[in-house]
Amino acid sequence: MSKRRDVIMAVKALATAALPNAKIRGFDGDTARPTNVTGGGVVIGHPGDPGEPAVDLSPLTYNYDHPITLEFAPGGSDQAGGLDAMMGVFGAAIEADRTLGGLCSWIEAQAPDEDDTPSGTGSQRWAMLDVIASYSTPNPLT
């Protein structure tokens, strides 16, 4: 796998470990929002675009600040409290491993953007945020 893919999958693993009761989807496939959110909620990951790297020439190194977008939706009736709880637990997981086990030099979550989306059972509260993963690789293709 490439460094980019390793980082994306490590963010997915971080979300899975932090929110074991949530359905984790996207990252490498289905990114559609479900019509109903139940149980421990849902997290949808979007791989994002690493953008143009900063390049060091000696040794040749490509440095990325890669935004990986995550959408959070809680299950249950306490939408605002559930959303805050999900993001709080995920934020604590980021703080506990800022390097994703050494894959990155730093990861950091940006402030969330919240909205309400009509669903089959009323309105579903969602929050979208970017996790910025800073990492380097000697080859932009691997």
Coordinates of C-alpha atoms in Angstrom, one line a residue:
M1 CA 0.0 0.0 0.0
S2 CA 1.0 3.6 -0.4
K3 CA 1.7 5.9 2.5
R4 CA -1.4 7.9 1.6
R5 CA -3.6 4.8 1.7
D6 CA -1.9 3.6 5.0
V7 CA -2.7 7.0 6.6
I8 CA -6.4 6.9 5.4
M9 CA -6.8 3.3 6.7
A10 CA -5.1 4.3 10.0
V11 CA -7.7 7.1 10.5
K12 CA -10.5 4.6 9.8
A13 CA -8.9 2.2 12.4
L14 CA -8.7 5.1 14.9
A15 CA -12.4 5.9 14.4
T16 CA -13.3 2.1 14.7
A17 CA -11.4 1.8 18.0
A18 CA -12.7 5.1 19.4
L19 CA -16.3 4.4 18.5
P20 CA -16.8 0.6 18.6
N21 CA -20.6 0.8 18.6
A22 CA -20.7 3.1 15.6
K23 CA -21.0 1.9 12.0
I24 CA -17.9 3.0 10.2
R25 CA -18.2 3.4 6.5
G26 CA -16.6 5.1 3.5
F27 CA -12.9 5.7 3.4
D28 CA -12.7 3.4 0.4
G29 CA -16.2 2.9 -0.7
D30 CA -19.8 3.8 0.2
T31 CA -19.9 7.4 1.4
A32 CA -23.7 8.0 1.0
R33 CA -25.5 9.2 4.2
P34 CA -28.0 6.6 5.5
T35 CA -31.6 7.6 5.8
N36 CA -31.9 6.4 9.4
V37 CA -29.1 6.3 12.0
T38 CA -29.5 3.8 14.8
G39 CA -27.5 2.3 17.6
G40 CA -24.1 3.9 18.2
G41 CA -24.3 6.2 15.3
V42 CA -22.4 6.3 12.0
V43 CA -19.1 7.8 10.9
I44 CA -18.5 8.3 7.1
G45 CA -15.0 8.9 5.9
H46 CA -14.0 10.6 2.7
P47 CA -10.3 10.0 1.7
G48 CA -9.8 13.5 0.4
D49 CA -7.1 14.9 -1.8
P50 CA -3.6 15.2 -0.3
G51 CA -3.0 18.3 -2.6
E52 CA 0.3 19.6 -3.8
P53 CA 3.2 18.6 -1.6
A54 CA 6.0 20.8 -0.3
V55 CA 9.1 19.2 -1.7
D56 CA 12.5 18.9 0.0
L57 CA 15.3 18.1 -2.4
S58 CA 18.0 16.6 -0.2
P59 CA 16.9 13.9 0.4
L60 CA 14.0 14.1 -2.0
T61 CA 10.9 14.1 0.2
Y62 CA 7.2 15.0 -0.5
N63 CA 5.5 16.6 2.5
Y64 CA 1.7 16.5 2.6
D65 CA -1.0 18.1 4.8
H66 CA -3.8 15.7 3.8
P67 CA -7.3 16.6 4.8
I68 CA -9.5 13.5 5.4
T69 CA -13.1 14.4 5.9
L70 CA -15.3 12.7 8.4
E71 CA -19.0 12.9 8.9
F72 CA -20.5 12.0 12.3
A73 CA -24.2 11.2 13.1
P74 CA -25.4 9.9 16.5
G75 CA -28.0 7.3 17.0
G76 CA -30.8 7.8 19.6
S77 CA -33.0 10.7 20.6
D78 CA -30.3 13.0 22.1
Q79 CA -28.9 14.3 18.9
A80 CA -26.8 17.2 20.2
G81 CA -25.5 15.3 23.2
G82 CA -24.8 12.2 21.2
L83 CA -22.9 14.2 18.6
D84 CA -20.8 15.9 21.2
A85 CA -20.1 12.6 22.9
M86 CA -19.0 11.0 19.6
M87 CA -16.7 13.8 18.6
G88 CA -15.3 14.1 22.2
V89 CA -14.3 10.4 22.2
F90 CA -12.8 10.7 18.7
G91 CA -10.9 13.8 19.7
A92 CA -9.5 12.0 22.7
A93 CA -8.3 9.2 20.5
I94 CA -6.5 11.7 18.3
E95 CA -4.8 13.3 21.3
A96 CA -3.7 9.8 22.5
D97 CA -1.9 9.0 19.2
R98 CA -1.0 12.2 17.2
T99 CA 1.3 10.2 14.9
L100 CA -1.0 7.3 14.1
G101 CA 1.6 4.9 15.3
G102 CA 4.4 6.7 13.6
L103 CA 2.8 7.0 10.1
C104 CA 2.4 10.8 10.4
S105 CA 4.4 13.6 12.0
W106 CA 1.1 15.0 13.3
I107 CA -2.7 14.7 13.0
E108 CA -5.2 17.3 14.1
A109 CA -8.9 17.7 13.8
Q110 CA -10.5 20.9 12.6
A111 CA -13.6 22.4 14.2
P112 CA -16.8 20.7 13.0
D113 CA -19.5 22.1 10.8
E114 CA -22.9 20.9 12.0
D115 CA -26.2 20.6 10.2
D116 CA -29.6 18.9 10.4
T117 CA -30.7 16.7 7.5
P118 CA -34.2 15.5 7.1
S119 CA -34.4 11.7 7.5
G120 CA -37.1 9.1 7.5
T121 CA -37.8 9.6 11.3
G122 CA -37.5 13.4 11.5
S123 CA -34.3 15.3 11.5
Q124 CA -30.8 13.8 11.8
R125 CA -28.0 15.9 13.3
W126 CA -24.6 15.6 11.4
A127 CA -21.2 17.1 11.9
M128 CA -18.5 17.2 9.3
L129 CA -14.8 17.9 10.1
D130 CA -11.4 17.4 8.5
V131 CA -8.6 15.5 10.1
I132 CA -5.4 17.0 8.8
A133 CA -2.7 14.3 8.5
S134 CA 0.8 15.6 8.0
Y135 CA 3.2 13.0 6.6
S136 CA 6.2 12.6 4.3
T137 CA 7.1 10.1 1.6
P138 CA 10.1 9.7 -0.7
N139 CA 7.7 8.9 -3.7
P140 CA 4.3 10.5 -4.2
L141 CA 3.0 7.3 -5.8
T142 CA 3.9 5.0 -2.9

